[in-house]
Amino acid sequence: MKINVRKSLCWFVIFGILLNVVCIFNVGLKSSFAETTDRYSATYGGDAPTPYEYTVVSDETVNYTRREVVTVNLVNNAPLYTPISGLDNGCGSVAGAIVIGFYDKYYEDLIPNYTTYLPFNGKYKGNDATYIPKLMRELYTLMRTNVDDVGVSRDDCLNGLKAYVQGKNRSLEYEDIKNSNKVDYNSFKRAMNENKPVLLFCDKTVSYSVVSSSNSDRIVGAVITSTAHIVVGYEYYEVNYYNGNNLFRTDRYIRIATGLSTVNVHWLKIDATDWCDGAYAVNVK
């Protein structure tokens, strides 16, 4: 876990682009999780069924005398795995692989005979040619992808990931950190402090880019794709805006591993109420 506080007057800062979606509906299986009818079926890379989109949905400028940025992130962030060919509608298996790859650093029996990080600095590797594809294929099956309908249900994604971990003689626990129709930001910050990645089920996901200079921020939100998607959150990013000593606005974002072949890091707006179907902090032990 790392916490940074930065203050700035005239910084030039750019972060983000973000992603996706719209839902496909089907009756989900009963399980210990809240029932859902959402299906998640994003397919990327060479198998992408739709062209890359960029539809601006918001564009505003915030003026201030100073800004303060607070970040809280997982240790060494998270693996940025991308899809492999042959796994149509497989965003669940990619997100699950990112979670497994993250925890394999601490429990190296999760992916036998493979190390997911670089020993000299602890940072995560990307896809390899053998072990990560094998992991994704196994998760794809355990999550029952494309069995009942296109893609994967939330229940099957969560249950399939748990089954994989239990098959390696480890346990997995989920903490539901959704509050009403959005992610609870205090719970998300706590998950980052506790070094727990967060699975995010996105109904509509909008990317945010922020350009900061000369005491003003231009904040642009844009829909990137139009298919329901599952991603992994690994950083909390907060911007506090001041006029003099008066704090007049706070914006909060989640940095995510997208599972996209094109741009594998994006930013979601945590306080937005129109994208979050589910949010689960994942603890493997």
C-alpha positions as a printed Julia matrix, in Angstrom:
285×3 Matrix{Float64}:
   0.0     0.0     0.0
   1.23    3.48   -0.81
  -0.3     6.82    0.19
   0.84   10.06   -1.41
  -0.34   13.61   -0.83
   0.69   16.21   -3.38
  -0.09   19.93   -3.5
   0.19   22.01   -6.65
  -0.5    25.5    -7.97
   0.25   25.27  -11.7
   0.87   21.64  -12.57
   0.41   20.09  -15.98
  -1.2    16.74  -15.24
  -2.88   14.32  -17.63
  -4.47   11.09  -16.5
  -6.82    8.62  -17.91
  -8.98    7.53  -20.69
 -11.72    5.08  -19.79
 -13.89    2.51  -21.22
 -17.15    1.0   -22.04
 -20.54   -0.39  -21.96
 -24.21   -1.33  -22.11
 -25.78   -4.49  -20.67
 -27.23   -7.65  -22.16
 -29.85   -9.2   -19.91
 -30.49  -12.78  -18.91
 -31.74  -14.5   -15.76
 -28.73  -15.3   -13.56
 -28.16  -18.41  -11.46
 -29.04  -18.38   -7.78
 -26.06  -18.17   -5.46
 -24.87  -16.65   -2.2
 -24.49  -13.31   -4.02
 -27.28  -10.88   -4.71
 -29.11  -12.07   -7.81
 -28.39  -10.22  -11.02
 -29.59  -10.47  -14.6
 -26.61   -8.65  -16.1
 -24.39  -10.35  -18.68
 -20.82   -9.2   -19.29
 -19.59   -9.98  -22.75
 -16.82   -7.63  -23.84
 -14.4    -9.08  -26.41
 -11.24   -7.24  -27.33
  -8.06   -7.35  -29.37
  -8.21   -9.15  -32.69
 -11.64  -10.52  -31.81
 -13.2    -7.12  -31.12
 -16.71   -7.07  -32.61
 -17.08   -3.29  -32.67
 -14.74   -0.42  -33.57
 -13.15    1.77  -30.95
 -15.52    4.53  -29.84
 -15.05    7.92  -28.21
 -18.29    9.7   -27.43
 -17.89   12.74  -25.18
 -20.63   12.92  -22.54
 -19.26   15.7   -20.32
 -16.75   18.55  -20.63
 -16.18   21.1   -17.88
 -13.55   23.44  -16.49
 -12.87   23.86  -12.77
 -11.06   27.01  -11.62
  -9.19   27.07   -8.32
  -6.33   28.72   -6.44
  -4.78   25.4    -5.4
  -5.45   21.67   -5.65
  -4.41   18.74   -3.49
  -4.14   15.17   -4.77
  -4.35   12.06   -2.57
  -3.69    8.56   -3.9
  -3.94    5.14   -2.28
  -2.97    2.11   -4.32
  -2.16   -1.58   -4.15
   1.48   -2.56   -3.63
   3.05   -2.41   -7.11
  -0.42   -1.81   -8.57
  -1.79   -4.85  -10.5
  -0.96   -7.02  -13.52
  -2.17   -5.48  -16.77
  -3.16   -8.63  -18.61
  -4.83   -8.44  -22.0
  -7.17  -10.88  -23.76
  -6.06  -13.88  -25.79
  -7.63  -15.13  -28.99
 -10.3   -17.8   -28.88
 -11.99  -16.66  -25.66
 -14.99  -14.78  -27.05
 -16.85  -12.57  -24.56
 -14.14  -13.34  -22.01
 -13.74  -10.17  -19.95
 -14.57  -12.12  -16.78
 -11.68  -14.53  -17.3
  -9.26  -11.66  -17.97
 -10.35   -9.77  -14.83
 -10.15  -13.0   -12.83
  -6.64  -13.66  -14.15
  -5.58  -10.17  -13.06
  -6.76  -10.93   -9.52
  -5.03  -14.33   -9.48
  -1.84  -12.83  -10.93
  -1.88  -10.18   -8.21
  -2.19  -12.72   -5.4
   0.27  -15.2    -6.91
   2.98  -12.83   -5.74
   2.01  -13.74   -2.19
   0.85  -17.34   -2.76
   2.96  -18.7    -5.59
   1.03  -21.96   -5.78
  -1.9   -20.12   -7.39
  -0.15  -20.32  -10.77
   2.19  -23.33  -10.47
   5.69  -23.04  -11.92
   5.27  -19.37  -12.79
   6.23  -16.08  -11.14
   3.94  -13.16  -11.95
   6.33  -10.4   -10.86
   9.89   -9.23  -11.43
  12.01  -10.24   -8.41
  14.31   -7.2    -8.59
  11.54   -4.6    -8.17
   8.3    -6.47   -7.38
   6.45   -5.07  -10.39
   4.06   -7.31  -12.26
   4.78   -8.87  -15.64
   2.32   -8.75  -18.51
   1.0   -11.73  -20.43
   3.36  -14.59  -21.13
   2.92  -17.19  -23.89
   1.93  -20.15  -21.71
   0.85  -19.75  -18.08
  -1.43  -16.71  -18.18
  -3.28  -17.97  -21.3
  -3.74  -21.34  -19.56
  -5.09  -19.53  -16.49
  -7.54  -17.52  -18.59
  -8.81  -20.63  -20.35
  -9.43  -22.39  -17.04
 -11.26  -19.39  -15.6
 -13.25  -19.05  -18.82
 -14.58  -22.59  -18.26
 -15.1   -22.27  -14.51
 -17.08  -19.07  -15.06
 -19.37  -20.85  -17.53
 -18.73  -18.2   -20.16
 -21.27  -18.3   -23.03
 -23.1   -21.27  -21.43
 -26.49  -19.75  -20.54
 -26.21  -16.75  -22.85
 -23.59  -14.47  -24.33
 -20.8   -13.67  -21.86
 -20.79  -14.34  -18.14
 -23.12  -13.47  -15.27
 -21.87  -11.74  -12.15
 -22.62  -14.82  -10.04
 -20.78  -17.17  -12.38
 -17.78  -14.84  -12.53
 -17.51  -14.64   -8.74
 -18.17  -18.34   -8.22
 -15.75  -19.4   -10.94
 -12.93  -17.29   -9.52
 -13.59  -18.69   -6.06
 -13.61  -22.26   -7.39
 -10.21  -21.74   -9.0
  -8.68  -20.44   -5.76
 -10.21  -23.25   -3.69
  -8.82  -25.73   -6.21
  -5.35  -24.47   -5.26
  -6.08  -25.12   -1.55
  -6.56  -21.45   -0.76
  -9.62  -19.55    0.4
 -11.26  -16.5    -1.14
 -13.59  -13.98    0.46
 -15.59  -11.18   -1.17
 -16.63   -7.93    0.49
 -19.46   -6.11   -1.26
 -18.44   -2.44   -1.29
 -21.25   -1.05   -3.41
 -23.43    1.47   -1.59
 -26.79    2.0    -3.26
 -25.97    2.76   -6.92
 -22.25    3.53   -6.67
 -18.98    2.36   -5.13
 -18.53    3.33   -1.49
 -15.33    5.35   -1.67
 -14.35    4.83    1.98
 -14.65    1.06    1.53
 -12.63    1.24   -1.68
  -9.89    3.24    0.07
  -9.85    0.68    2.87
  -9.48   -2.14    0.33
  -6.47   -0.36   -1.17
  -4.95    0.14    2.28
  -5.48   -3.57    2.98
  -3.91   -4.48   -0.38
  -7.07   -6.05   -1.82
  -7.94   -5.65   -5.52
 -11.56   -4.81   -6.34
 -13.65   -6.51   -9.04
 -15.91   -3.94  -10.72
 -18.95   -4.91  -12.82
 -19.7    -2.03  -15.18
 -23.05   -1.33  -16.8
 -21.82    1.86  -18.44
 -18.24    2.91  -18.02
 -17.03    6.37  -18.93
 -13.38    7.37  -19.17
 -12.18   10.59  -17.58
  -9.18   12.64  -18.62
  -8.05   15.65  -16.62
  -5.67   18.34  -17.89
  -4.44   20.71  -15.18
  -2.67   24.03  -15.82
  -2.82   27.71  -14.82
  -5.14   27.13  -11.86
  -7.8    25.35  -13.87
  -8.65   21.72  -14.71
 -10.45   20.64  -17.83
 -12.3    17.38  -17.11
 -13.65   15.36  -20.04
 -15.74   12.21  -19.74
 -16.22    9.94  -22.74
 -17.84    6.57  -23.44
 -15.18    4.35  -25.0
 -17.04    1.13  -25.89
 -20.62   -0.04  -25.62
 -20.46   -3.56  -24.15
 -20.87   -4.55  -20.49
 -17.5    -5.15  -18.91
 -15.64   -6.42  -15.83
 -12.49   -4.63  -14.65
 -10.16   -4.56  -11.63
  -9.67   -1.46   -9.47
  -6.22   -0.92   -8.0
  -5.87    2.78   -7.09
  -7.92    5.48   -5.38
  -7.29    8.98   -6.75
  -8.78   12.07   -5.08
  -8.53   15.71   -6.15
  -9.44   18.44   -3.64
 -10.07   21.92   -5.09
  -9.59   25.07   -3.01
 -10.28   28.77   -3.38
  -8.0    30.21   -0.73
  -8.57   28.03    2.33
 -12.07   27.03    1.21
 -12.42   23.45   -0.03
 -15.25   23.73   -2.54
 -15.06   20.5    -4.51
 -13.71   16.93   -4.26
 -13.51   14.56   -7.24
 -12.76   10.86   -6.74
 -11.58    8.34   -9.32
 -10.68    4.65   -9.52
  -7.71    3.57  -11.59
  -8.48    0.27  -13.27
  -6.82   -2.55  -15.16
  -9.21   -2.75  -18.09
  -8.3    -6.01  -19.81
  -8.17   -4.02  -23.04
  -5.56   -4.76  -25.69
  -5.46   -1.11  -26.79
  -5.29    0.93  -23.58
  -4.97   -1.2   -20.46
  -5.28    1.57  -17.82
  -8.29    3.85  -17.43
 -10.02    5.98  -14.77
 -13.6     5.65  -13.53
 -15.42    8.37  -11.59
 -16.22    6.8    -8.25
 -19.12    9.13   -7.37
 -20.97    8.58  -10.66
 -24.25    6.74  -10.16
 -24.81    5.34  -13.65
 -22.19    2.64  -14.18
 -21.68    0.36  -11.16
 -23.56   -2.97  -11.14
 -21.31   -4.45   -8.47
 -18.06   -3.89   -6.57
 -16.26   -6.62   -4.6
 -13.0    -6.38   -2.68
 -11.21   -9.71   -3.08
  -9.2   -11.34   -0.3
  -7.24  -14.53   -0.98
  -5.5   -16.31    1.87
